[in-house]
CSV table of C-alpha atoms in Angstrom, one decimal:
chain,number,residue,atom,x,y,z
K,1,UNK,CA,0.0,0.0,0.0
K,2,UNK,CA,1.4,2.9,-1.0
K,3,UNK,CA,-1.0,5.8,-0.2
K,4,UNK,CA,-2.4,5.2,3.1
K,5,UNK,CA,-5.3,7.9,3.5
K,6,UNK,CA,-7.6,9.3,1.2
K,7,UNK,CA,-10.5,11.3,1.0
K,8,UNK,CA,-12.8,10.8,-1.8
K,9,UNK,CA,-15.3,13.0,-3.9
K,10,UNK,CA,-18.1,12.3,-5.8
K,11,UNK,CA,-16.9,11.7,-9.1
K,12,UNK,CA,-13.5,8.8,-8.5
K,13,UNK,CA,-16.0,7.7,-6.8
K,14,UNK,CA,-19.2,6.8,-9.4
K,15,UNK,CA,-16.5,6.7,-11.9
K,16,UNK,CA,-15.2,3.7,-10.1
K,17,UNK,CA,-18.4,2.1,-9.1
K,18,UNK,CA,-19.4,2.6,-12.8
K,19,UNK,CA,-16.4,0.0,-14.3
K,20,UNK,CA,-17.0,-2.1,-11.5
K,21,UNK,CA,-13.5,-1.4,-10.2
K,22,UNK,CA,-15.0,0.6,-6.5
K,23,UNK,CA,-13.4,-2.8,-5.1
K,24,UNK,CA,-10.0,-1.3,-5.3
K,25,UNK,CA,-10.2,1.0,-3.1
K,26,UNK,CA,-10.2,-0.6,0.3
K,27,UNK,CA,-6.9,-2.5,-1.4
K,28,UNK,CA,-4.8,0.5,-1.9
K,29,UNK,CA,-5.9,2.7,0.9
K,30,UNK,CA,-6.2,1.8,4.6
K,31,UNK,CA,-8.8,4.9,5.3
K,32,UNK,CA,-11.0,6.2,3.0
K,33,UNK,CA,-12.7,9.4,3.5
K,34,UNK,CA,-16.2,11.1,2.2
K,35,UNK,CA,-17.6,14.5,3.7
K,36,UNK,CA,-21.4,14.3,4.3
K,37,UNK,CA,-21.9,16.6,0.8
K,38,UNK,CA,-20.1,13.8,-1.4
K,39,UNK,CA,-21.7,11.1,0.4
K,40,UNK,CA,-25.3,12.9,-0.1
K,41,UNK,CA,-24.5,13.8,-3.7
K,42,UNK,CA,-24.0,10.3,-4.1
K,43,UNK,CA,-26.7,9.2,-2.3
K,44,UNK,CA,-29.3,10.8,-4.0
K,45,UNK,CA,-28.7,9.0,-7.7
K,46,UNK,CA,-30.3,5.5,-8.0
K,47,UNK,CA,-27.2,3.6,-9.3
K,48,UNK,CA,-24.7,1.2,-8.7
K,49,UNK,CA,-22.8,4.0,-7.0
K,50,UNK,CA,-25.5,4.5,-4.7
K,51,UNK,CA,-26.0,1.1,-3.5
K,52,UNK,CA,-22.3,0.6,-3.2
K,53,UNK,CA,-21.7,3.8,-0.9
K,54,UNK,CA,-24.1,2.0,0.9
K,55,UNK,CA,-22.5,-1.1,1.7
K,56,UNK,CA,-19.3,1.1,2.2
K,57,UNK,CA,-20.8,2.9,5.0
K,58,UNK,CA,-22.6,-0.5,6.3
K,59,UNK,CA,-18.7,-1.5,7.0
K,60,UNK,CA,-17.4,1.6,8.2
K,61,UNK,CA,-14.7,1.9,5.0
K,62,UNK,CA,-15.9,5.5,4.5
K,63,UNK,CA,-15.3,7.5,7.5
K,64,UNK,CA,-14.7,11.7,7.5
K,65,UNK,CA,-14.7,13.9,9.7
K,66,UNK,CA,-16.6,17.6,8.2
K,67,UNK,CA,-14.3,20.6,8.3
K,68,UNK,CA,-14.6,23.6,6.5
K,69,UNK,CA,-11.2,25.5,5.6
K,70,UNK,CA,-11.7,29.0,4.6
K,71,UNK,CA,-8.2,29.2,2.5
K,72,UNK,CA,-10.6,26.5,0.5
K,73,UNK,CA,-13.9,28.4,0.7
K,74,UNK,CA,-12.4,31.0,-1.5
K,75,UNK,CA,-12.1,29.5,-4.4
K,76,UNK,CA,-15.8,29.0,-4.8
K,77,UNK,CA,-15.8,24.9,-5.9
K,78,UNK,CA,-18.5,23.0,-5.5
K,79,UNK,CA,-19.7,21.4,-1.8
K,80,UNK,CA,-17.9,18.3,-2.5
K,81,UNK,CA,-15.2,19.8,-3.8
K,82,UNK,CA,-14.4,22.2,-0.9
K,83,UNK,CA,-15.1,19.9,1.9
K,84,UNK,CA,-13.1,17.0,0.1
K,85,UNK,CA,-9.8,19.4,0.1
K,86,UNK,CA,-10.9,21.2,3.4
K,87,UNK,CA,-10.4,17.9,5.2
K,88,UNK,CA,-6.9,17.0,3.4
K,89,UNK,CA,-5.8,20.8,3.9
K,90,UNK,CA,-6.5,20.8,7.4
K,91,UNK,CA,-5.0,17.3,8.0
K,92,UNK,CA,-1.3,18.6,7.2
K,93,UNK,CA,-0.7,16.7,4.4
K,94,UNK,CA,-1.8,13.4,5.8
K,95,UNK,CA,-4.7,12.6,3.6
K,96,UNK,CA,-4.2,12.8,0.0
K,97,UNK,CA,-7.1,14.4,-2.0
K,98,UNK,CA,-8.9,12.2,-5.0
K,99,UNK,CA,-10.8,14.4,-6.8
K,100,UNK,CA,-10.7,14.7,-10.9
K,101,UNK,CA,-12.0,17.9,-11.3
K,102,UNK,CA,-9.7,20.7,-12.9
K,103,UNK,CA,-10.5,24.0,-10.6
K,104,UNK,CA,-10.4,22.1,-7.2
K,105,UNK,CA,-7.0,20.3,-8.9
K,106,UNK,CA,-5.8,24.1,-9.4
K,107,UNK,CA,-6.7,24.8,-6.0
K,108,UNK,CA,-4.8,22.0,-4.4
K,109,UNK,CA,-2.1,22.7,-6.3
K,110,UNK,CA,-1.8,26.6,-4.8
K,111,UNK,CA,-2.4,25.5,-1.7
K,112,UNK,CA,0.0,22.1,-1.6
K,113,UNK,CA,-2.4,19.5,-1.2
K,114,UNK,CA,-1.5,16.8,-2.8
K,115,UNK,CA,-4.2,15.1,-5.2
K,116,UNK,CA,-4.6,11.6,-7.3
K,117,UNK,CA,-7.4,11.3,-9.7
K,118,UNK,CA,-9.1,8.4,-10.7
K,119,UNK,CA,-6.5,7.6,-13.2
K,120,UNK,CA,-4.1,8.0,-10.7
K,121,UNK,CA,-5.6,5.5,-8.6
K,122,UNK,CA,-5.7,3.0,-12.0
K,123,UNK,CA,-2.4,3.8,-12.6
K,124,UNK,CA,-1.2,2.8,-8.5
K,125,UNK,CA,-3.6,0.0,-8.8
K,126,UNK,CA,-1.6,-1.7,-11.6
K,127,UNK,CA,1.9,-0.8,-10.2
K,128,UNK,CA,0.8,-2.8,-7.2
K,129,UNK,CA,-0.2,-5.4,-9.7
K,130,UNK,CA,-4.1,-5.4,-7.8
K,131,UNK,CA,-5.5,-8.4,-9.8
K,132,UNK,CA,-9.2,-6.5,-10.4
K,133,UNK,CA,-7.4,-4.4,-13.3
K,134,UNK,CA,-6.8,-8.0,-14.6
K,135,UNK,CA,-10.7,-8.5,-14.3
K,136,UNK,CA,-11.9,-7.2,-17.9
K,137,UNK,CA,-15.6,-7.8,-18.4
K,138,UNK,CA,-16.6,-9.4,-21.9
């Protein structure tokens, strides 16, 4: 394991659940945290993405505690968005950030936070050889 805390938006995450690869997560990270806005954006859809928050909840995988940073606030990104940096800002670089969108990536970058996007975490998940990349659906 090579990242050992993340917190999660919205996005990585339905992107994920959408190619059936979600599973991977709990493989390459030992904590994986969702603010309550990412969770409920997620929540609301009736999708695969949906029913698997909810079985990631059911075994406490997703875990977060809320904090708002106003260095964050300022840049005006959506909920998820702020909270999902807000929390890795304010842990002092021990969280990494996975978000894909382009202005909260921007906004990490100006205020060093580092980030992985869901490509990223494709890319970490074959480097540690992860045998659900193997996986292809036909």
């Amino acid at each position: 394991m090579l990242i050992e805390k993340v917190v999660i938006n919205a996005s990585p995450f339905i992107l994920l659940c959408k190619s059936g690869l979600v599973e991977i997560l709990p493989e390459l990270f030992s904590e994986i945290g969702m603010p309550k806005s990412v969770a409920n954006e997620i929540s609301h859809g009736d999708d695969i993405a949906a029913q698997r928050l909810y079985v990631f909840e059911k075994t406490g995988l997703i875990g977060c505690s809320e904090v708002l940073s106003d260095e964050v606030l300022a840049w005006n990104l959506g909920d998820g968005e702020t909270e999902v940096l807000s929390v890795a800002y304010e842990s002092k670089n021990t969280l990494i950030a996975l978000v894909d969108d382009r202005a909260a990536r921007r906004c990490a970058e100006t205020l060093s936070i580092r980030t992985i996007g869901t490509g990223g975490v494709l890319i970490l998940a074959k480097k540690t050889r992860i045998d659900y990349i193997c996986r292809l659906r036909t």
